[in-house]
XYZ file of C-alpha atoms in Angstrom:
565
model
C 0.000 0.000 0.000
C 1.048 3.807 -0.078
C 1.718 4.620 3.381
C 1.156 8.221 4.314
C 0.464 10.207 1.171
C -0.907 12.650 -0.086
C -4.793 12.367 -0.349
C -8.543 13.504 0.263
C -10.686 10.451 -0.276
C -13.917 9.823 -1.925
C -15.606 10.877 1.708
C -13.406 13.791 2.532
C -10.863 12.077 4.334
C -7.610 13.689 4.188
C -4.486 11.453 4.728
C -0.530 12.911 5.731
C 1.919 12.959 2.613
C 4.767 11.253 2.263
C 6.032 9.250 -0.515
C 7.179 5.918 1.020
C 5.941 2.991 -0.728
C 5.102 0.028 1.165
C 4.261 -3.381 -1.165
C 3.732 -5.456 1.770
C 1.921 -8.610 0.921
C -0.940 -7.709 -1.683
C -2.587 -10.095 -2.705
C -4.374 -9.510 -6.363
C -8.235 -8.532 -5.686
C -11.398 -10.342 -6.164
C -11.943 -10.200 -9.890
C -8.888 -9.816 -11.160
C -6.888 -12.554 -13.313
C -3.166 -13.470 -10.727
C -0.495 -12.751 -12.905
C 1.482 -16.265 -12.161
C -1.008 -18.164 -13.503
C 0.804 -17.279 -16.840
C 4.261 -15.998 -15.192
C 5.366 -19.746 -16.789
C 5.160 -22.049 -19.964
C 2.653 -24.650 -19.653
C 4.345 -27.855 -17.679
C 6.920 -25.616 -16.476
C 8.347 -27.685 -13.219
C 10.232 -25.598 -10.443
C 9.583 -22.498 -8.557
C 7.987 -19.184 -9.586
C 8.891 -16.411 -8.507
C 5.797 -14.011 -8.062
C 6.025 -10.796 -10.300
C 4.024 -8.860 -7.617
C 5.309 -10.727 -4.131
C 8.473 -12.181 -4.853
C 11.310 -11.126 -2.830
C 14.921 -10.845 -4.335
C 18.020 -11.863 -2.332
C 18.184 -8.806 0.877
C 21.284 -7.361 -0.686
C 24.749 -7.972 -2.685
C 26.195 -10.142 0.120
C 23.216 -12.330 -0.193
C 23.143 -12.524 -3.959
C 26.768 -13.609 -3.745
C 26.603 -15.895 -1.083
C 23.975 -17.561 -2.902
C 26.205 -18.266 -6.267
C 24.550 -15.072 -8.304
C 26.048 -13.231 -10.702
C 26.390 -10.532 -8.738
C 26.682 -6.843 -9.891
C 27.122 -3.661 -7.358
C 27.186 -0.396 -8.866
C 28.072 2.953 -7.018
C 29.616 6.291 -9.045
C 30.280 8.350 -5.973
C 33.048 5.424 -4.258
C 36.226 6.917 -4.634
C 36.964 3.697 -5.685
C 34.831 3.044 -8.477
C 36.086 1.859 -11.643
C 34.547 -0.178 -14.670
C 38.202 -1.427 -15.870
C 38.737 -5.007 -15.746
C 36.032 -4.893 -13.183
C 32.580 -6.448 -14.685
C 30.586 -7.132 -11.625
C 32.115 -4.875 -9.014
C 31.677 -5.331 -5.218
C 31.103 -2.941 -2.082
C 35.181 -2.460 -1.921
C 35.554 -1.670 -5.648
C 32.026 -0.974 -7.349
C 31.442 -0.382 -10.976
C 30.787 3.237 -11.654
C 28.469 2.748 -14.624
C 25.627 0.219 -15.127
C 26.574 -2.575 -17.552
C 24.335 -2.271 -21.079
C 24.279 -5.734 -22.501
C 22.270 -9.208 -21.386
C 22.483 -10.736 -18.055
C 22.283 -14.395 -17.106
C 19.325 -15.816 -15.071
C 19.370 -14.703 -11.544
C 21.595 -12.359 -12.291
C 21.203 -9.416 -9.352
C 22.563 -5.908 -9.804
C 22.271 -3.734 -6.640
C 22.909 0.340 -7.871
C 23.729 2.877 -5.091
C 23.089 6.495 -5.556
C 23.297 7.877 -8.965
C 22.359 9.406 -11.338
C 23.266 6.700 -13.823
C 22.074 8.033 -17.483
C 23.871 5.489 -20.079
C 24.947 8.242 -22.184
C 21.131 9.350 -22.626
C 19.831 5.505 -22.815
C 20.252 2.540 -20.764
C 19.837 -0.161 -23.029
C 19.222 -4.054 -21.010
C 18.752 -7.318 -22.153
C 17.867 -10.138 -19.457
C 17.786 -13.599 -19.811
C 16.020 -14.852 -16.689
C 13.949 -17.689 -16.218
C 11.043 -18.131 -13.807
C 12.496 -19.029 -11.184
C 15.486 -16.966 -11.716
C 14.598 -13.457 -13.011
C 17.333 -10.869 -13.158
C 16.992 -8.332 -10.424
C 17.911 -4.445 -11.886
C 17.156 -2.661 -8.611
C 17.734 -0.032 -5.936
C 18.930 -1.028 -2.542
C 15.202 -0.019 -0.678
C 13.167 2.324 -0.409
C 14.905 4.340 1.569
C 17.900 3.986 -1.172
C 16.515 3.936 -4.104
C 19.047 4.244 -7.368
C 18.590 7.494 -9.454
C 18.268 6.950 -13.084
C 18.315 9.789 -15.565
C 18.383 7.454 -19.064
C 15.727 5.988 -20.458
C 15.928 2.495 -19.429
C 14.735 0.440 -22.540
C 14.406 -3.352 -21.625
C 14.451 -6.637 -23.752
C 14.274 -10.200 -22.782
C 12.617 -11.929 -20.468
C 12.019 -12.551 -16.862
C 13.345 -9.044 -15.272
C 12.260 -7.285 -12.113
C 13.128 -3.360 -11.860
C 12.587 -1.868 -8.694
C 13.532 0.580 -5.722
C 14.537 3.138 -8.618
C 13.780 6.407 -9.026
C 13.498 8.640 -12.691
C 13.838 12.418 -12.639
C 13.930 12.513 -16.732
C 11.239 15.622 -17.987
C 10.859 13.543 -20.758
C 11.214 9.552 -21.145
C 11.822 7.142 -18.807
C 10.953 3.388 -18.906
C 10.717 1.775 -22.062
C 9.145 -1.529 -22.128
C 9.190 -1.358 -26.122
C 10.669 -2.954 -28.992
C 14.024 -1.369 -30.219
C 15.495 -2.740 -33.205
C 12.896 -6.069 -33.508
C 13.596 -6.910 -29.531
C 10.799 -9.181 -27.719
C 9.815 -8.777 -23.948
C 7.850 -10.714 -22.334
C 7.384 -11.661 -18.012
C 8.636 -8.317 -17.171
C 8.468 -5.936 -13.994
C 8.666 -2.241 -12.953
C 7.337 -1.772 -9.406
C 8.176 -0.092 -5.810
C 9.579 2.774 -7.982
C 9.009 6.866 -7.982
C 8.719 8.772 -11.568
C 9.111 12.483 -10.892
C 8.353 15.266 -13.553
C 8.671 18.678 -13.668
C 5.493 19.992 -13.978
C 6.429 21.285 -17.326
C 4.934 21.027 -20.745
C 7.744 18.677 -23.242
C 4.881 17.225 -25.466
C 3.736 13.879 -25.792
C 5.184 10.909 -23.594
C 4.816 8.586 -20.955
C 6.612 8.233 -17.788
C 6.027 3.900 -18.661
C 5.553 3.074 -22.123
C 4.621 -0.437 -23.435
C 4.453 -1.825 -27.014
C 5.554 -4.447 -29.377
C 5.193 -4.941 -32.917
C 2.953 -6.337 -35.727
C 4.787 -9.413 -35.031
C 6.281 -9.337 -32.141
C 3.261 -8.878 -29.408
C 4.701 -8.010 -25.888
C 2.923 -10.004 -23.275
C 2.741 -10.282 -19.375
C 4.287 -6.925 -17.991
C 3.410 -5.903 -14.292
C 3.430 -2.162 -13.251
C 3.371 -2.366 -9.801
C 3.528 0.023 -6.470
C 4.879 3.428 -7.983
C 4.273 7.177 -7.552
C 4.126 8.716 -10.701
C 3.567 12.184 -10.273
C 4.348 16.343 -12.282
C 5.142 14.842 -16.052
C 3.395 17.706 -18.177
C 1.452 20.363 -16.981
C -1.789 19.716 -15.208
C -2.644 23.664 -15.268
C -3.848 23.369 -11.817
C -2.659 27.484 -11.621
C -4.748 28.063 -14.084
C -8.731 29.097 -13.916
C -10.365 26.323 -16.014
C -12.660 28.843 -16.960
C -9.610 30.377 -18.717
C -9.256 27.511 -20.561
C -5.534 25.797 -21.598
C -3.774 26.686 -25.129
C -3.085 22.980 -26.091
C -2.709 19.963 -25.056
C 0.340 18.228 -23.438
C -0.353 14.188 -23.655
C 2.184 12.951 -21.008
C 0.525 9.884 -19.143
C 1.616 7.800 -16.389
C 1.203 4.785 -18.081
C 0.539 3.388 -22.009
C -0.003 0.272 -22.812
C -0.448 1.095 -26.443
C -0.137 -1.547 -29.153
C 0.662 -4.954 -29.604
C 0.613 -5.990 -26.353
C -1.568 -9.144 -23.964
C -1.621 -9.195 -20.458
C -0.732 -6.272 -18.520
C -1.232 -5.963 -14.690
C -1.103 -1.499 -13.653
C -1.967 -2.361 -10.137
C -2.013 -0.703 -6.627
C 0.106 2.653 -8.145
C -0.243 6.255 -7.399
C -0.045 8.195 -10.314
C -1.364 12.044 -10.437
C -1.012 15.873 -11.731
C 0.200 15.207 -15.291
C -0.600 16.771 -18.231
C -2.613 13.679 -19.558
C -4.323 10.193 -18.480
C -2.943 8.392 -15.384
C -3.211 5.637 -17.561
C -3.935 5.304 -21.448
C -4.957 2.007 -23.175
C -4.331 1.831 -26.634
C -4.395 4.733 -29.346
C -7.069 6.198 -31.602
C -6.970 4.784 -35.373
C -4.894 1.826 -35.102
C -5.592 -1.221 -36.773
C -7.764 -4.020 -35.234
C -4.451 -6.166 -35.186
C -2.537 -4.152 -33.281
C -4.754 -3.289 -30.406
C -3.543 -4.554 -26.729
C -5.698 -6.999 -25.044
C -6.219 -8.032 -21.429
C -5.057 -4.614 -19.501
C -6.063 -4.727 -15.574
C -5.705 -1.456 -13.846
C -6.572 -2.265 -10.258
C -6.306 -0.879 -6.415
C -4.963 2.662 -7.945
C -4.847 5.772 -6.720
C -5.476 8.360 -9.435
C -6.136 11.938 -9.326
C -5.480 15.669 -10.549
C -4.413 15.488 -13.846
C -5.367 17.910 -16.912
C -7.044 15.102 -18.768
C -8.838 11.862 -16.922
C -7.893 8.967 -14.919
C -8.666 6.435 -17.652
C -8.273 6.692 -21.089
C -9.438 3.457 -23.018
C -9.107 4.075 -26.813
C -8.484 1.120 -29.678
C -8.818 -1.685 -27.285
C -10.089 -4.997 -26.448
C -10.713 -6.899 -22.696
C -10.038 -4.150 -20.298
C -10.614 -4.377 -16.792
C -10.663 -1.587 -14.574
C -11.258 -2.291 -10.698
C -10.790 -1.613 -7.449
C -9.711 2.343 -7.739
C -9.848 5.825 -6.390
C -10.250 8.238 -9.156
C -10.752 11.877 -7.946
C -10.329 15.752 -9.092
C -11.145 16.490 -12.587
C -11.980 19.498 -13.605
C -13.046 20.693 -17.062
C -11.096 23.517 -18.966
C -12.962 25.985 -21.240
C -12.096 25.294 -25.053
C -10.477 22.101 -24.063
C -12.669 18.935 -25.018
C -9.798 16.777 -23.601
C -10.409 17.414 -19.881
C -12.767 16.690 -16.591
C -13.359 13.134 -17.338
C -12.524 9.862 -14.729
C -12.970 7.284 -17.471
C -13.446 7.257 -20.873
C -14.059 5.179 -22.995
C -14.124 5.315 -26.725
C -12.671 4.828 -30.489
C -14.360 1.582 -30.363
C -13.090 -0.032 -27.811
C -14.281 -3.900 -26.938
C -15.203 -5.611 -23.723
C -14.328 -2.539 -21.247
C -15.565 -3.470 -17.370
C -15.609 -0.654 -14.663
C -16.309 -2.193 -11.785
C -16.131 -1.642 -7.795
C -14.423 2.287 -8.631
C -14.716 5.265 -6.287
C -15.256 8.136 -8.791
C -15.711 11.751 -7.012
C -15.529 15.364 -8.152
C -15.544 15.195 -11.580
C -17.219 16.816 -14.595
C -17.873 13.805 -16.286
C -17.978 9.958 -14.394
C -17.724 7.207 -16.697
C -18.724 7.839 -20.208
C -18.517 5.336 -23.154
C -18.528 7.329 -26.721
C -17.922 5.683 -30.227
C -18.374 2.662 -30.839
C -17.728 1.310 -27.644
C -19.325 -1.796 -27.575
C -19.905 -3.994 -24.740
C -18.463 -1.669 -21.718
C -20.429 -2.468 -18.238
C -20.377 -0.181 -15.332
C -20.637 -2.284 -12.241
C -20.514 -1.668 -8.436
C -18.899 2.072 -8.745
C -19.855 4.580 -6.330
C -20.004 7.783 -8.045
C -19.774 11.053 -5.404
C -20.064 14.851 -6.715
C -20.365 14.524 -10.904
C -21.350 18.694 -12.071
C -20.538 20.984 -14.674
C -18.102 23.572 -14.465
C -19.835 26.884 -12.779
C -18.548 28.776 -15.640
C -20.296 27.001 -18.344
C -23.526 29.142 -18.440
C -24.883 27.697 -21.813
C -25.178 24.226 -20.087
C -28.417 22.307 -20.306
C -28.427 19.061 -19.607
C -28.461 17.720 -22.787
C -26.704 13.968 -23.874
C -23.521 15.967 -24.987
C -23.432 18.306 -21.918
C -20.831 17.676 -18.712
C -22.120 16.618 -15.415
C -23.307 13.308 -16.275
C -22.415 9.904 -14.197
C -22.556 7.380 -16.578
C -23.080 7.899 -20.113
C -23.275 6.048 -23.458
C -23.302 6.814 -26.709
C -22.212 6.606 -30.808
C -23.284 3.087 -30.839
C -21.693 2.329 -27.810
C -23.248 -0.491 -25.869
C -23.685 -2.099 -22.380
C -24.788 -1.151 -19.151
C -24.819 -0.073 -15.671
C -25.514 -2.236 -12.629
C -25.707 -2.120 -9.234
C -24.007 1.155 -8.957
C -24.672 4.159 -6.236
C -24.552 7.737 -7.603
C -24.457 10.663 -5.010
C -24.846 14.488 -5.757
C -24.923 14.453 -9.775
C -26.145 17.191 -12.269
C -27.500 14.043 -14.805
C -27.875 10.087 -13.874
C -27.743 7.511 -16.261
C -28.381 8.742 -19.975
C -27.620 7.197 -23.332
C -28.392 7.912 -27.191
C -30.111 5.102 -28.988
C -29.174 1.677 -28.674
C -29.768 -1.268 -26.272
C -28.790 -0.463 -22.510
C -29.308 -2.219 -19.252
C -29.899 -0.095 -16.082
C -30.647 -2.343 -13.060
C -30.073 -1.818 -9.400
C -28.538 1.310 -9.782
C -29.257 3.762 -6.596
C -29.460 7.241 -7.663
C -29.246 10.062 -4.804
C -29.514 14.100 -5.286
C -29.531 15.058 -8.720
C -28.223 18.678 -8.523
C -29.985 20.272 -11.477
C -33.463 20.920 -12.144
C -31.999 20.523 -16.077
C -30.585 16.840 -15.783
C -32.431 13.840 -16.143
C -32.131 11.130 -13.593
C -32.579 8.034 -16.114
C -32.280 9.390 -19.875
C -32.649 7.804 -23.186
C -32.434 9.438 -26.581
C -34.575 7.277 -28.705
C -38.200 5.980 -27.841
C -37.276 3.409 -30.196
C -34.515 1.968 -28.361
C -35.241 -1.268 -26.237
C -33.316 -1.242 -22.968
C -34.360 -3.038 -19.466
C -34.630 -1.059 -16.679
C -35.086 -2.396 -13.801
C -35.023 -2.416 -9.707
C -33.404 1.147 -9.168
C -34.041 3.635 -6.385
C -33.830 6.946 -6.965
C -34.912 9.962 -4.874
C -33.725 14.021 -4.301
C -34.075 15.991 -1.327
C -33.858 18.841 -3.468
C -35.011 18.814 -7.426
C -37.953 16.771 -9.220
C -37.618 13.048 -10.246
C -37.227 13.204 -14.012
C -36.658 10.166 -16.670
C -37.220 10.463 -20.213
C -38.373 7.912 -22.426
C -37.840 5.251 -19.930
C -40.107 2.532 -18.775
C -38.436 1.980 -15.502
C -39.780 -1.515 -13.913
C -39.731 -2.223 -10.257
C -38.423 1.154 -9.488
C -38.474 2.581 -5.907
C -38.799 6.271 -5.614
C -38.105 6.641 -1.681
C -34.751 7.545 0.003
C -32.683 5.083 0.334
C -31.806 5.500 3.713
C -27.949 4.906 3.839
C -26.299 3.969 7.432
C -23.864 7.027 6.998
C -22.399 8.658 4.164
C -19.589 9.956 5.706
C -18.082 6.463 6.159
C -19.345 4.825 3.338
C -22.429 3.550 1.411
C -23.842 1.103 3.262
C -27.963 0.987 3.627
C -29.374 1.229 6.636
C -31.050 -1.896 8.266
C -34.799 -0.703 7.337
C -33.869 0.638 3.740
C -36.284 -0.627 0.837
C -33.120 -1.663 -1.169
C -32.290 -4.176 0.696
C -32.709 -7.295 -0.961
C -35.047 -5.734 -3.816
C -32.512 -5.922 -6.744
C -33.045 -8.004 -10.199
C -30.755 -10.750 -10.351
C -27.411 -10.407 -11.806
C -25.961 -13.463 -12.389
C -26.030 -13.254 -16.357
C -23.930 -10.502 -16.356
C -21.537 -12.146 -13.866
C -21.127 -15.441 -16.092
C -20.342 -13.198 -18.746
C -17.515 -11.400 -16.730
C -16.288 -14.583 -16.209
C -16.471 -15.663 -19.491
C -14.182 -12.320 -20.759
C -11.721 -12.530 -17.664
C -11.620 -16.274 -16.330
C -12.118 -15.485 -12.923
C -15.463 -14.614 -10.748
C -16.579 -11.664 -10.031
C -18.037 -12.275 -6.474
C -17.332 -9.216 -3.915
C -18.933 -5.582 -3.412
C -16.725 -2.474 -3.601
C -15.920 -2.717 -0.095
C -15.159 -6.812 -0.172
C -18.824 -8.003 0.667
C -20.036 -11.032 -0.823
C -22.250 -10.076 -3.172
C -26.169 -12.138 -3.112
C -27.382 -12.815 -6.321
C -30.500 -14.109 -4.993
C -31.675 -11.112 -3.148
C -29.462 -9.055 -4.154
C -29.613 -5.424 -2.908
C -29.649 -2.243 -5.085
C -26.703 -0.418 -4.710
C -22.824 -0.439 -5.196
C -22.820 -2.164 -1.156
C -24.364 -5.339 -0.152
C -25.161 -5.559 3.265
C -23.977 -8.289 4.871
C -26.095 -8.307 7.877
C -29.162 -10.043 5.703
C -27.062 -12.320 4.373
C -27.417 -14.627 7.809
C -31.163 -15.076 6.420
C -30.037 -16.389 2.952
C -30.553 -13.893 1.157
C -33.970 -14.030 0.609
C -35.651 -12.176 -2.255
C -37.931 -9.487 -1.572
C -41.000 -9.037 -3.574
C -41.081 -6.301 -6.749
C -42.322 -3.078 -5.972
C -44.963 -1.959 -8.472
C -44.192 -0.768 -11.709
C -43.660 3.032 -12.105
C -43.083 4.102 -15.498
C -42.097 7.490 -17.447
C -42.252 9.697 -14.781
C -41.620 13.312 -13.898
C -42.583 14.425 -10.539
C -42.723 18.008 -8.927
């Protein structure tokens, strides 16, 4: 976990700032595919060691003493010398880092730095599974200072405990002349910008070629912070001269399995993360990206940026602070999703204080929005032309352009519009819907009277503005406050609220998740079992009424088309 950083929660909570990472041992969430079930060939016999968990030796002396090549690396020992001296040792260290391959298990410990390989530091490893070469800092505390931009080939390689300072690039997992990766790891590692605007880039970048796909690359447990400018000086109702596309992380073409898990990565000048790029062919697109247990926040664009893409999972995250800029389209969206993108799940996300939530656009087929809590979605003040139409801000979920897909079993909170979506076929079940903010917005929207959607099982209810859905025929729908426990822990119901065991059941929609991803989908946003029979309505499942079985309550009557004042 991040221990001690810098952060104001989805419920206000404000956290200390530091920025020690601590991996401790995570364990890969509910829902989400474990990266050694592929870290090996098929029949592979011998040990694994985990790409997320696995420890290398504690230091040099340990490598050595356990028959390693060994490498230790310090520039600032008087002694240090790379002349007839290839491995180095605490005595008499090399003063560069060695470019070239390095044998399985090979460990190289680098002290202090900066270490820049004449501009790029070019590595090749040759590790195995159960040997993977080690390329890493000596801790935390100590972490190695690289100023090159480390471009790595091979296979089997763990980076980690470094730190990059570059304004411009800084890990490569890429191909460079025809070079193959594949079983490789950057984690436990800070990327620090300088807040400045050098054009497009990304702090990690990962692609193969045509035909020469990349596959199973963990990003793991690093701060990633000040690459471009987020404008945050500047009134959004200013608006920003142009865009500067640096993201966190891109996992852009060519590319299968892909773990971006339990990272912090925040004010840049683009996406925290980017999958994929706009117009690139259908056979280059990266498949099976799982960005999970992040912390993303305060950038100039959004937190997720799915473009040509296929099978992405997105779970498990905190994604706060976007604000929308005047003249530029690019900004004040969590997640988006678009340029026809293919099987895209959001599920079990805390999204707050954003202009836009989670909106699917062009061509987007199959993206489902499932479990999210959604906290604080409005237009900018300084938009006075808004209206609340399909193509206006301030919307929680959103489809559209022949996008397709639904949203289930989420709980909105404080939101200028609901649910909305052009024509098409949508599903919007057991969705909880509290405080719209705008007398403008629709609660429950569809373009089209000619579209055929199922709508079903939500609650929604305002303290403050009239109920309003447009041409939707919303069965089983409760109108009646929810009554939540206590909103300023979390969004649990309280033990007498009517959406308690009164959702539609689910469990198509799971077998299909499990169908895309392998795994089941099983858990709340907070780690409650979720009750497909008698399911509750919501992003929370109480577990209290689960001792009963999880009996289903009967449908409330049907309430349809509605606009109440």
């Amino acid at each position: 976990m991040f221990k001690n950083y810098c952060k104001v929660g989805l419920l206000g909570v404000s956290l200390l700032c530091s920025s020690t990472l601590v991996a401790e041992d995570y364990k890969v969430g509910n829902g989400v595919p474990d990266p050694i079930n592929t870290w090996a060939p098929n029949g592979y016999v011998g040990d694994i060691v985990h790409p997320i968990t696995g420890k290398a030796p504690a230091n040099w002396a340990a490598a050595n003493e356990q028959g390693l090549l060994s490498y230790y690396v310090d520039s600032s020992h008087p002694d240090a010398t790379n002349t007839n001296n290839e491995f180095g040792s605490p005595d008499k260290p090399r003063k560069t880092i060695m470019e070239g391959t390095y044998a399985a298990g090979a460990y190289v410990e680098i002290h202090g730095g900066p270490y820049d390989g004449g501009g790029q530091l070019i590595i090749t490893a040759d590790g195995t599974p159960d040997k993977p070469v080690w390329i890493r800092g000596v801790d935390q505390d100590n972490r190695a200072i690289i100023s090159g931009e480390t471009i790595i080939k091979g296979q089997y390689v763990i980076l980690e405990n470094l730190e990059y300072n570059l304004p411009k690039k800084n890990v490569s997992f890429r191909s460079h002349n025809g070079s193959n990766l594949h079983h490789a790891v950057i984690r436990n590692s800070v990327f620090r910008g300088n807040g400045e605007n050098v054009g497009n880039a990304a702090a990690i970048a990962i692609y193969g070629g045509l035909d020469n796909r990349f596959h199973d690359l963990v990003v793991f447990n690093n701060d990633i912070s000040a690459f471009g400018n987020d404008f945050d000086d500047v009134n959004p109702a200013d608006g920003v001269s142009s865009e500067n596309d640096y993201h966190g992380v891109i996992p852009r073409s060519n590319v299968d399995r892909v773990w971006i898990l339990r990272n912090k990565i925040y004010n840049l000048g683009g996406d925290s993360v980017q999958v994929g790029i706009a117009s690139t062919a259908d056979v280059n697109r990266p498949s099976y990206v799982y960005i999970a247990d992040n912390d993303f926040y305060s950038n100039l664009e959004n937190g997720v940026d799915v473009k040509e893409a296929n099978n992405t999972l997105i779970i498990n995250n905190r994604i706060w602070d976007w604000k929308k800029h005047k003249n530029n389209s690019s900004t004040g969206g969590a997640i988006i999703i678009h340029n026809g993108a293919n099987n895209t799940w959001v599920i079990n996300n805390e999204v707050s204080d954003a202009a836009s939530g989670i909106a699917a656009t062009d061509s987007s087929l199959d993206t489902w929005v499932i479990g999210n809590v959604i906290k604080n979605v409005q237009h900018p003040d300084w938009d006075v032309e808004w209206a609340g139409g399909l193509y206006d801000s301030g919307m929680a979920i959103h489809f559209r352009g022949g996008s397709s897909g639904g949203a289930i079993n989420n709980t909105i909170i404080n939101y200028d519009k609901g649910i909305e979506a052009a024509t098409g076929e949508y599903v919007y079940i057991n969705n909880i819907l509290f405080n719209r903010n705008s007398e403008m917005g629709n609660d429950l929207f569809v373009e089209s009277t000619q579209s055929s959607n199922l709508v079903n099982n939500n609650v929604v209810y305002s303290k403050s503005v009239s109920l309003k859905q447009t041409n939707v025929t919303c069965v089983a729908c409760l109108y009646e406050d929810p009554l939540f426990s206590d909103l300023s822990q979390n969004v649990s119901l309280a033990s007498n609220s009517a959406a308690i065991g009164a959702g539609f059941n689910i469990q198509s929609y799971l077998d299909k998740y499990k169908d895309v991803f392998g795994v089941e989908l099983t858990q709340d946003i907070y780690k409650g079992k979720r009750v497909v029979g008698g399911i509750d309505i919501g992003a929370m499942e109480d577990q209290d009424s689960q001792s009963g079985g999880g009996q289903e309550k009967p449908l409330s009557p049907e309430i349809i088309n509605i606009e109440v004042n």
